[in-house]
Short mmCIF file of C-alpha atoms in Angstrom, two decimals:
data_model
loop_
_atom_site.label_atom_id
_atom_site.label_comp_id
_atom_site.label_asym_id
_atom_site.label_seq_id
_atom_site.Cartn_x
_atom_site.Cartn_y
_atom_site.Cartn_z
CA MET A 12 6.44 81.85 44.90
CA CYS A 13 7.36 82.36 41.30
CA SER A 14 8.03 78.78 40.47
CA ARG A 15 9.09 75.49 41.88
CA ARG A 16 10.24 74.25 38.50
CA SER A 17 13.54 75.74 37.46
CA ASP A 18 13.18 74.75 33.79
CA ALA A 19 9.90 76.58 33.42
CA ARG A 20 11.22 79.58 35.28
CA VAL A 21 14.40 79.92 33.22
CA SER A 22 12.55 79.84 29.94
CA ALA A 23 10.04 82.37 31.16
CA THR A 24 12.68 84.87 32.25
CA ARG A 25 14.14 85.08 28.75
CA PRO A 26 12.70 88.11 27.00
CA GLY A 27 10.09 87.11 24.47
CA ALA A 28 9.59 83.67 25.92
CA GLY A 29 6.14 84.63 27.19
CA LEU A 30 4.60 83.54 23.91
CA LEU A 31 5.31 79.87 24.49
CA PRO A 32 3.35 79.49 27.71
CA ALA A 33 0.60 81.56 26.14
CA LEU A 34 0.35 79.15 23.23
CA PHE A 35 0.45 76.28 25.66
CA PHE A 36 -2.54 77.70 27.49
CA ALA A 37 -4.40 78.43 24.32
CA ALA A 38 -4.05 74.79 23.30
CA LEU A 39 -4.82 73.48 26.75
CA LEU A 40 -7.77 75.64 27.57
CA ALA A 41 -9.44 76.01 24.20
CA GLY A 42 -11.91 73.30 25.12
CA CYS A 43 -13.08 74.86 28.36
CA ALA A 44 -12.59 78.56 27.79
CA ALA A 45 -15.37 80.35 29.60
CA GLN A 46 -15.74 84.06 29.10
CA PRO A 47 -14.62 86.06 32.12
CA ASP A 48 -17.32 87.69 34.16
CA LEU A 49 -17.29 91.30 32.98
CA ALA A 50 -20.23 92.41 35.11
CA GLY A 51 -19.37 95.71 36.74
CA VAL A 52 -15.85 95.80 35.27
CA ARG A 53 -15.19 99.38 34.40
CA PRO A 54 -12.34 100.62 32.25
CA ALA A 55 -9.23 101.47 34.24
CA PRO A 56 -6.78 103.58 32.23
CA GLU A 57 -3.13 102.62 32.39
CA LEU A 58 -1.18 103.82 35.43
CA SER A 59 1.89 104.46 33.32
CA ALA A 60 3.77 106.17 36.15
CA THR A 61 3.89 102.88 38.05
CA PRO A 62 7.54 101.97 38.71
CA PHE A 63 9.05 98.95 37.01
CA HIS A 64 11.53 96.53 38.54
CA PRO A 65 12.51 93.75 36.19
CA GLN A 66 12.75 90.62 38.28
CA GLU A 67 15.88 88.63 38.63
CA ARG A 68 15.14 84.97 38.12
CA TYR A 69 12.64 83.88 40.76
CA GLN A 70 12.18 87.14 42.55
CA CYS A 71 8.88 88.27 41.13
CA GLY A 72 7.52 88.58 44.70
CA PRO A 73 9.92 91.24 45.97
CA ALA A 74 9.87 93.01 42.59
CA ALA A 75 6.06 93.18 42.40
CA LEU A 76 5.88 94.25 46.03
CA LEU A 77 8.44 97.01 45.51
CA THR A 78 6.39 98.22 42.56
CA VAL A 79 3.19 98.73 44.58
CA LEU A 80 5.03 100.05 47.65
CA GLU A 81 6.96 102.66 45.68
CA HIS A 82 3.80 103.73 43.88
CA SER A 83 2.12 104.30 47.25
CA GLY A 84 5.05 106.48 48.33
CA ALA A 85 6.52 104.02 50.82
CA GLU A 86 10.24 103.75 51.42
CA ALA A 87 11.52 100.37 50.33
CA SER A 88 14.42 98.77 48.54
CA LEU A 89 14.62 95.58 46.55
CA ASP A 90 17.46 94.24 48.67
CA ALA A 91 15.51 94.75 51.89
CA LEU A 92 12.37 93.18 50.43
CA VAL A 93 14.27 90.18 49.08
CA GLU A 94 15.53 89.63 52.59
CA GLN A 95 12.02 89.92 53.99
CA VAL A 96 9.99 87.85 51.56
CA TYR A 97 12.21 85.72 49.38
CA LEU A 98 12.66 82.05 50.25
CA PRO A 99 15.72 80.79 48.41
CA GLY A 100 14.83 77.15 49.04
CA ALA A 101 11.43 77.54 47.44
CA ARG A 102 12.67 80.03 44.84
CA GLY A 103 9.75 82.28 45.58
CA SER A 104 7.78 84.23 48.14
CA LEU A 105 4.76 83.37 50.24
CA GLN A 106 1.58 85.43 50.14
CA VAL A 107 1.53 86.01 53.89
CA GLU A 108 5.07 87.32 53.76
CA LEU A 109 4.15 89.85 51.10
CA LEU A 110 1.39 91.09 53.39
CA ALA A 111 3.76 91.20 56.38
CA ALA A 112 6.43 93.09 54.42
CA THR A 113 3.80 95.61 53.29
CA ARG A 114 3.06 96.32 56.96
CA ARG A 115 6.77 96.66 57.70
CA ALA A 116 6.96 99.29 54.95
CA GLY A 117 4.23 101.27 56.75
CA ARG A 118 1.39 100.35 54.38
CA VAL A 119 -1.88 98.53 55.07
CA PRO A 120 -2.27 95.45 52.85
CA TYR A 121 -5.91 95.23 51.81
CA VAL A 122 -6.80 91.90 50.22
CA LEU A 123 -9.37 92.54 47.50
CA PRO A 124 -12.62 90.73 46.80
CA GLY A 125 -11.63 88.23 44.11
CA THR A 126 -13.46 89.78 41.18
CA LEU A 127 -12.29 91.53 38.04
CA ALA A 128 -14.68 94.36 38.94
CA ALA A 129 -12.85 94.94 42.24
CA LEU A 130 -9.49 94.79 40.55
CA ALA A 131 -10.56 97.32 37.91
CA ALA A 132 -12.08 99.61 40.53
CA GLU A 133 -8.79 99.86 42.42
CA VAL A 134 -6.75 100.48 39.26
CA ALA A 135 -9.29 103.11 38.19
CA ALA A 136 -8.81 104.74 41.59
CA GLY A 137 -5.10 105.02 40.83
CA ARG A 138 -3.81 101.99 42.72
CA PRO A 139 -1.79 99.31 40.97
CA VAL A 140 -2.90 95.87 42.19
CA LEU A 141 -0.52 93.06 43.11
CA VAL A 142 -1.95 89.78 41.86
CA MET A 143 -0.94 86.18 42.17
CA GLN A 144 -1.22 84.01 39.11
CA ASN A 145 -0.70 80.38 38.33
CA LEU A 146 0.86 80.39 34.88
CA GLY A 147 1.02 76.62 34.87
CA VAL A 148 -1.82 74.21 35.47
CA ARG A 149 -3.29 72.99 38.72
CA LEU A 150 -1.21 69.84 38.81
CA ILE A 151 2.05 71.52 37.78
CA PRO A 152 1.69 75.03 39.14
CA ARG A 153 3.96 77.87 38.17
CA TRP A 154 3.21 80.63 40.63
CA HIS A 155 3.83 84.19 39.65
CA TYR A 156 3.30 87.64 41.13
CA ALA A 157 2.58 90.58 38.85
CA VAL A 158 1.09 94.06 39.10
CA VAL A 159 -2.04 95.06 37.20
CA ILE A 160 -1.78 98.63 35.89
CA ALA A 161 -4.67 98.77 33.41
CA VAL A 162 -7.96 96.97 32.77
CA ASP A 163 -9.65 97.39 29.42
CA PRO A 164 -12.93 95.45 29.36
CA ALA A 165 -13.93 96.76 25.92
CA GLY A 166 -10.62 95.74 24.39
CA GLY A 167 -10.63 92.52 26.43
CA ARG A 168 -7.17 92.95 27.95
CA VAL A 169 -5.20 93.86 31.03
CA VAL A 170 -1.74 95.43 31.23
CA LEU A 171 0.73 94.11 33.79
CA ARG A 172 4.15 94.86 35.10
CA SER A 173 5.27 91.27 34.97
CA GLY A 174 8.67 89.64 35.27
CA THR A 175 11.04 91.23 32.81
CA GLU A 176 8.23 92.85 30.82
CA ARG A 177 7.45 96.46 31.49
CA ARG A 178 4.09 96.28 29.70
CA ARG A 179 2.74 92.81 29.42
CA VAL A 180 -0.58 92.95 27.59
CA THR A 181 -2.66 89.88 28.40
CA PRO A 182 -6.09 88.94 27.07
CA LEU A 183 -8.66 89.36 29.83
CA GLY A 184 -9.89 85.77 29.56
CA LEU A 185 -6.39 84.34 29.87
CA PHE A 186 -5.60 86.62 32.78
CA ALA A 187 -8.86 85.69 34.52
CA ARG A 188 -8.00 81.98 34.29
CA THR A 189 -4.41 82.30 35.52
CA TRP A 190 -5.66 84.53 38.33
CA ALA A 191 -8.51 82.16 39.23
CA ARG A 192 -5.95 79.34 39.61
CA SER A 193 -4.37 81.34 42.45
CA GLY A 194 -7.76 81.67 44.15
CA ASN A 195 -8.17 85.20 42.76
CA TRP A 196 -5.64 86.52 45.24
CA ALA A 197 -4.89 90.24 44.97
CA PHE A 198 -4.12 93.13 47.26
CA VAL A 199 -3.40 96.84 47.29
CA ALA A 200 -1.06 98.77 49.59
CA LEU A 201 -2.93 101.54 51.37
CA GLY A 202 -1.29 104.53 52.98
CA PRO A 203 -2.10 105.45 56.61
CA GLY A 204 -5.82 106.26 56.84
CA GLU A 205 -6.41 105.58 53.15
CA LEU A 206 -9.67 103.84 52.23
CA PRO A 207 -9.78 101.43 49.28
CA ALA A 208 -12.17 101.96 46.36
CA THR A 209 -13.60 98.50 47.07
CA LEU A 210 -14.18 99.22 50.74
CA GLU A 211 -15.89 96.40 52.63
CA ARG A 212 -16.23 96.66 56.39
CA GLU A 213 -15.06 93.15 57.32
CA ARG A 214 -12.14 93.19 54.87
CA TYR A 215 -10.92 96.58 55.96
CA TYR A 216 -11.21 95.71 59.63
CA ASP A 217 -9.39 92.46 59.00
CA ALA A 218 -6.58 94.43 57.35
CA LEU A 219 -6.35 96.88 60.27
CA ALA A 220 -6.52 94.09 62.86
CA GLY A 221 -3.55 92.49 61.08
CA VAL A 222 -1.65 95.77 61.34
CA GLU A 223 -2.51 95.98 65.04
CA GLU A 224 -1.35 92.39 65.63
CA SER A 225 1.92 93.09 63.86
CA GLY A 226 2.60 95.75 66.50
CA ARG A 227 2.08 98.88 64.37
CA PRO A 228 -0.53 100.90 66.25
CA ALA A 229 0.63 104.16 64.63
CA LEU A 230 -0.38 102.72 61.25
CA ALA A 231 -3.64 101.22 62.49
CA LEU A 232 -4.78 104.40 64.25
CA PRO A 233 -5.53 106.57 61.18
CA GLY A 234 -7.19 103.54 59.59
CA TRP A 235 -9.70 103.25 62.43
CA GLN A 236 -10.28 107.00 62.26
CA ALA A 237 -11.00 106.72 58.54
CA ALA A 238 -13.37 103.82 59.23
CA LEU A 239 -15.25 105.97 61.74
CA THR A 240 -15.81 108.65 59.10
CA GLN A 241 -17.30 105.92 56.92
CA TRP A 242 -19.30 104.17 59.65
CA PRO A 243 -19.78 106.72 62.45
CA GLY A 244 -20.07 105.16 65.86
CA ASP A 245 -19.08 101.71 64.64
CA ALA A 246 -18.22 99.64 67.72
CA VAL A 247 -15.32 97.70 66.26
CA ALA A 248 -13.67 100.79 64.75
CA GLN A 249 -14.09 102.74 67.98
CA PHE A 250 -12.63 99.81 69.91
CA GLY A 251 -9.73 99.59 67.46
CA LEU A 252 -9.10 103.30 67.88
CA GLY A 253 -8.92 102.89 71.66
CA ASN A 254 -6.60 99.89 71.31
CA ALA A 255 -4.25 101.78 68.97
CA ARG A 256 -4.05 104.70 71.39
CA LEU A 257 -3.49 102.33 74.30
CA ALA A 258 -0.68 100.55 72.46
CA LEU A 259 0.87 103.95 71.68
CA GLY A 260 0.84 104.78 75.39
CA ASP A 261 -1.70 107.57 74.95
CA TRP A 262 -3.68 106.46 78.02
CA ARG A 263 -6.02 109.43 78.28
CA ALA A 264 -6.98 109.39 74.62
CA ALA A 265 -7.53 105.62 74.88
CA GLU A 266 -9.74 106.12 77.92
CA HIS A 267 -11.76 108.68 75.98
CA ALA A 268 -12.28 106.29 73.04
CA TYR A 269 -13.46 103.45 75.30
CA ARG A 270 -15.78 105.74 77.28
CA GLU A 271 -17.36 107.01 74.09
CA LEU A 272 -17.95 103.42 72.97
CA LEU A 273 -19.33 102.37 76.36
CA ALA A 274 -21.76 105.30 76.36
CA ALA A 275 -23.41 103.65 73.35
CA ARG A 276 -22.77 100.02 74.34
CA PRO A 277 -22.62 99.88 78.16
CA ALA A 278 -22.45 96.08 78.35
CA LEU A 279 -19.49 95.70 75.98
CA ALA A 280 -17.18 93.90 78.37
CA PRO A 281 -14.04 93.92 76.16
CA ALA A 282 -14.17 97.72 75.96
CA ARG A 283 -14.62 98.01 79.72
CA ASN A 284 -11.70 95.65 80.32
CA ASN A 285 -9.44 97.81 78.16
CA LEU A 286 -10.78 100.96 79.79
CA ALA A 287 -9.74 99.52 83.14
CA LEU A 288 -6.24 98.98 81.74
CA ALA A 289 -6.07 102.56 80.45
CA LEU A 290 -7.01 103.72 83.96
CA LEU A 291 -4.48 101.36 85.54
CA GLU A 292 -1.73 102.89 83.40
CA GLN A 293 -2.76 106.32 84.62
CA GLY A 294 -2.48 105.09 88.20
CA ARG A 295 -6.18 105.64 88.84
CA LEU A 296 -6.45 102.29 90.56
CA ALA A 297 -9.74 102.54 92.42
CA VAL A 298 -11.71 103.51 89.27
CA ALA A 299 -9.78 100.92 87.30
CA GLU A 300 -10.82 98.20 89.76
CA ALA A 301 -14.46 99.28 89.65
CA GLU A 302 -14.49 99.18 85.83
CA ALA A 303 -12.83 95.77 85.75
CA GLN A 304 -15.38 94.42 88.21
CA GLN A 305 -18.21 95.76 86.06
CA ALA A 306 -16.60 94.23 82.95
CA LEU A 307 -16.44 90.87 84.69
CA ALA A 308 -20.10 91.14 85.63
CA ASP A 309 -20.97 91.87 81.97
CA ALA A 310 -19.03 88.91 80.54
CA ASP A 311 -20.43 85.39 80.18
CA PRO A 312 -19.37 83.50 83.32
CA GLY A 313 -16.78 80.86 82.55
CA SER A 314 -15.99 82.29 79.11
CA ALA A 315 -12.47 82.96 77.85
CA LEU A 316 -13.36 86.64 77.93
CA ALA A 317 -14.24 86.41 81.63
CA ALA A 318 -10.87 84.76 82.29
CA GLU A 319 -9.09 87.65 80.54
CA ILE A 320 -10.98 90.17 82.62
CA SER A 321 -10.17 88.26 85.81
CA ASP A 322 -6.49 88.62 84.92
CA THR A 323 -6.96 92.35 84.46
CA LEU A 324 -8.69 92.59 87.80
CA ALA A 325 -5.90 90.65 89.49
CA ARG A 326 -3.29 92.99 87.99
CA ILE A 327 -5.14 96.05 89.22
CA ARG A 328 -5.55 94.59 92.70
CA ALA A 329 -1.86 93.70 92.84
CA ALA A 330 -1.02 97.27 91.85
CA ARG A 331 -3.29 98.61 94.59
CA GLU A 332 -1.72 96.36 97.20
CA ALA A 333 1.76 97.39 96.13
CA GLN A 334 0.69 101.02 96.34
CA SER A 335 -0.91 100.73 99.77
CA SER A 336 2.08 98.84 101.19
CA ARG A 337 4.34 101.62 99.90
CA SER A 338 2.29 104.55 101.17
CA GLY A 339 0.73 102.78 104.14
CA SER A 340 -2.74 103.90 103.12
CA PRO A 341 -5.04 102.54 100.38
CA SER A 342 -5.61 105.56 98.18
CA SER A 343 -6.17 106.12 94.49
CA THR A 344 -3.77 108.88 93.73
CA SER A 345 -3.03 110.03 90.22
CA ARG A 346 0.46 109.88 88.86
CA MET B 17 -25.07 63.70 51.44
CA THR B 18 -21.97 61.79 52.52
CA VAL B 19 -19.72 64.71 51.65
CA ALA B 20 -22.04 67.05 53.50
CA LEU B 21 -22.03 64.68 56.44
CA ARG B 22 -18.26 64.48 56.50
CA ARG B 23 -18.07 68.28 56.42
CA PHE B 24 -20.61 68.40 59.19
CA VAL B 25 -18.53 66.12 61.39
CA PHE B 26 -15.47 68.21 60.58
CA HIS B 27 -17.29 71.32 61.72
CA LEU B 28 -18.43 69.66 64.89
CA VAL B 29 -14.80 68.86 65.67
CA SER B 30 -13.66 72.39 64.87
CA LEU B 31 -16.51 73.63 67.01
CA SER B 32 -15.09 71.84 70.01
CA LEU B 33 -11.64 73.27 69.28
CA LEU B 34 -12.90 76.81 68.85
CA GLY B 35 -13.55 77.48 72.47
CA LEU B 36 -9.92 76.97 73.37
CA GLY B 37 -8.74 80.47 73.79
CA PHE B 38 -9.37 84.13 73.45
CA ALA B 39 -6.85 85.82 71.19
CA GLN B 40 -3.74 86.78 73.05
CA ALA B 41 -3.49 90.41 74.01
CA SER B 42 -1.17 92.63 72.03
CA PHE B 43 -0.45 94.95 74.94
CA GLY B 44 -0.39 93.57 78.48
CA GLY B 45 -3.91 92.31 79.10
CA THR B 46 -5.57 94.28 76.31
CA ILE B 47 -8.33 92.46 74.51
CA ASP B 48 -7.45 92.91 70.85
CA THR B 49 -9.70 94.22 68.13
CA ARG B 50 -10.01 90.90 66.34
CA SER B 51 -11.55 89.38 69.46
CA LEU B 52 -14.32 91.95 69.36
CA MET B 53 -14.83 91.25 65.66
CA ALA B 54 -15.27 87.56 66.56
CA LEU B 55 -17.77 88.40 69.28
CA GLU B 56 -19.80 90.57 66.92
CA ALA B 57 -19.77 87.84 64.29
CA GLY B 58 -21.08 85.47 66.95
CA ASP B 59 -24.00 87.78 67.66
CA ALA B 60 -24.88 88.01 63.98
CA ALA B 61 -24.70 84.23 63.61
CA ARG B 62 -26.99 83.76 66.61
CA GLU B 63 -29.61 85.98 65.02
CA ARG B 64 -29.39 84.00 61.82
CA VAL B 65 -29.84 80.68 63.62
CA LEU B 66 -32.90 82.02 65.41
CA GLU B 67 -34.24 83.29 62.08
CA LEU B 68 -33.85 79.80 60.67
CA LEU B 69 -35.90 78.40 63.52
CA ASP B 70 -38.62 80.87 62.57
CA ARG B 71 -38.83 79.40 59.11
CA GLU B 72 -42.03 77.48 58.59
CA ASP B 73 -40.44 74.46 56.90
CA VAL B 74 -37.84 74.11 59.64
CA ALA B 75 -40.39 74.56 62.41
CA SER B 76 -42.81 72.04 60.93
CA ARG B 77 -40.06 69.47 60.49
CA LEU B 78 -39.02 69.96 64.10
CA ALA B 79 -42.64 69.54 65.12
CA GLU B 80 -42.83 66.27 63.14
CA LEU B 81 -39.85 65.06 65.11
CA GLY B 82 -41.67 65.97 68.30
CA VAL B 83 -39.34 68.79 69.26
CA GLU B 84 -40.73 71.98 70.68
CA PRO B 85 -39.26 74.95 68.70
CA THR B 86 -39.28 77.15 71.83
CA LEU B 87 -37.10 74.58 73.56
CA VAL B 88 -34.61 74.74 70.71
CA GLN B 89 -34.68 78.52 70.79
CA ALA B 90 -33.86 78.55 74.47
CA ARG B 91 -30.93 76.24 73.85
CA VAL B 92 -29.63 78.37 71.00
CA ALA B 93 -29.77 81.36 73.32
CA ALA B 94 -27.68 79.43 75.82
CA MET B 95 -24.97 78.45 73.36
CA SER B 96 -21.55 80.10 73.54
CA ASP B 97 -20.45 82.59 70.91
CA ALA B 98 -17.81 80.20 69.64
CA GLU B 99 -20.37 77.44 69.13
CA ILE B 100 -22.70 79.78 67.34
CA ALA B 101 -19.89 81.18 65.22
CA ALA B 102 -18.95 77.67 64.15
CA PHE B 103 -22.54 77.04 63.15
CA GLY B 104 -22.60 80.33 61.28
CA GLU B 105 -19.56 79.23 59.28
CA ARG B 106 -21.27 75.96 58.49
CA LEU B 107 -24.27 77.92 57.23
CA ASP B 108 -22.05 80.20 55.16
CA ALA B 109 -20.48 77.17 53.52
CA GLY B 110 -23.92 75.76 52.80
CA MET B 111 -25.28 79.01 51.47
CA ALA B 112 -22.38 79.76 49.16
CA GLY B 113 -24.42 78.43 46.27
CA GLY B 114 -27.71 79.95 47.30
CA ASP B 115 -30.34 79.29 49.89
CA ALA B 116 -29.32 76.99 52.74
CA ILE B 117 -32.49 74.96 52.57
CA ALA B 118 -32.09 74.42 48.85
CA VAL B 119 -28.44 73.51 49.11
CA ILE B 120 -28.19 71.26 52.12
CA GLY B 121 -31.82 70.27 52.57
CA VAL B 122 -34.29 70.93 55.33
CA VAL B 123 -33.81 67.52 56.98
CA PHE B 124 -30.10 68.01 57.23
CA LEU B 125 -30.52 71.52 58.53
CA VAL B 126 -32.92 70.33 61.20
CA LEU B 127 -30.52 67.57 62.18
CA LEU B 128 -27.75 70.14 62.38
CA ILE B 129 -29.81 72.39 64.62
CA LEU B 130 -30.84 69.49 66.85
CA GLU B 131 -27.27 68.32 67.13
CA LEU B 132 -25.90 71.74 67.89
CA VAL B 133 -28.37 72.44 70.64
CA GLY B 134 -27.76 69.03 72.15
CA VAL B 135 -31.17 67.48 71.55
CA THR B 136 -29.58 64.64 69.61
CA ASN B 137 -26.21 63.05 69.81
CA VAL B 138 -25.86 61.35 66.47
CA PHE B 139 -22.59 62.73 65.21
CA THR B 140 -20.59 63.73 68.22
CA LYS B 141 -19.36 60.25 69.19
CA ILE B 142 -16.43 60.03 66.80
#
């Protein structure tokens, strides 16, 4: 959220008022000013084509989000985003809601490693970075969202789209401290199948799993495909690909993805469970039952996974019984 | 040590809560991708625990306490993924500042291993 303190917020939204908090920090932090860690921070020239949406009062969240979404080519409007992420009672927006709204706009929110080097790498790759800052102090926080559009390690400064300022130039050290007080929270909005400059396997998979859980398999699918170009044969990415196809109702393609994975990892019970479901949806009930039984045999007895597979098996058996009572003969016909 | 101990107890509690449920399926009965990520993380954590047992300082301390390292290894192998994952998180927290042994101490680490594999029962009665 931008702020919980209306007095601080009001003064900060007046043009030119940014100097006061800056002086306040300078006085407050002069005693403990550590130099920011510039290791690996490369210069990132200004992304001057980044859109600018001056925020109205507390709405730095929707405004910053619209800025990165528009830059990534997503369709979005300030009104819609305000509705999605703005909490009038708190006069601000929550981080998780910014991530959720990014998914709703058809973009993958990738939370960056919390280093200046990572931030600069993304800006250098042409992606403005949405950052959370605490412009106050720990005890009296004044939360703020802004968008980094340039990092200049030699000149010791960053350029932000921030509040009502189109180009807010902030000393790197000051920025690093306000950013650190938010836990170095930052993310970029990736298009379908786009890989970040700061690609890390766990982070990227976490981002795609979030997209999957939000019920957007069409957005997750190209992401898993991109991951497989980066890490060919990776089990999680291959599994994710199968799950996205399954959720899209592309049963045969899902079956293919799971079979490919199982050829390399025959004892991977979750993949075999989902394969059984892909077969069930195709009406191939006898094979589906055999796969589910094998999956159950491969899972740890008594585990939560085994319980899930038992449910799958029960569903398949129920479908077979329904089929045989309809046709009078237990067969495994294809639809 | 008291802070470390408190954290340790906290992790033991979260360990017992972890096994509660597999992530809910996103599409009727599908096991979701995050569940597989958790399983894989469990495997990696298990390897790391076994590597720790191979360390000479850990092994010798266990021997001093009269515990057969092979016995502990067998118990680690028998632990559930969730239990191992919880231990892995504990290790990650300990290693944030460097080497686990240096940060949390070999005695504590040995106690943690003994506790987790059920040889001792010092901390669980809370």
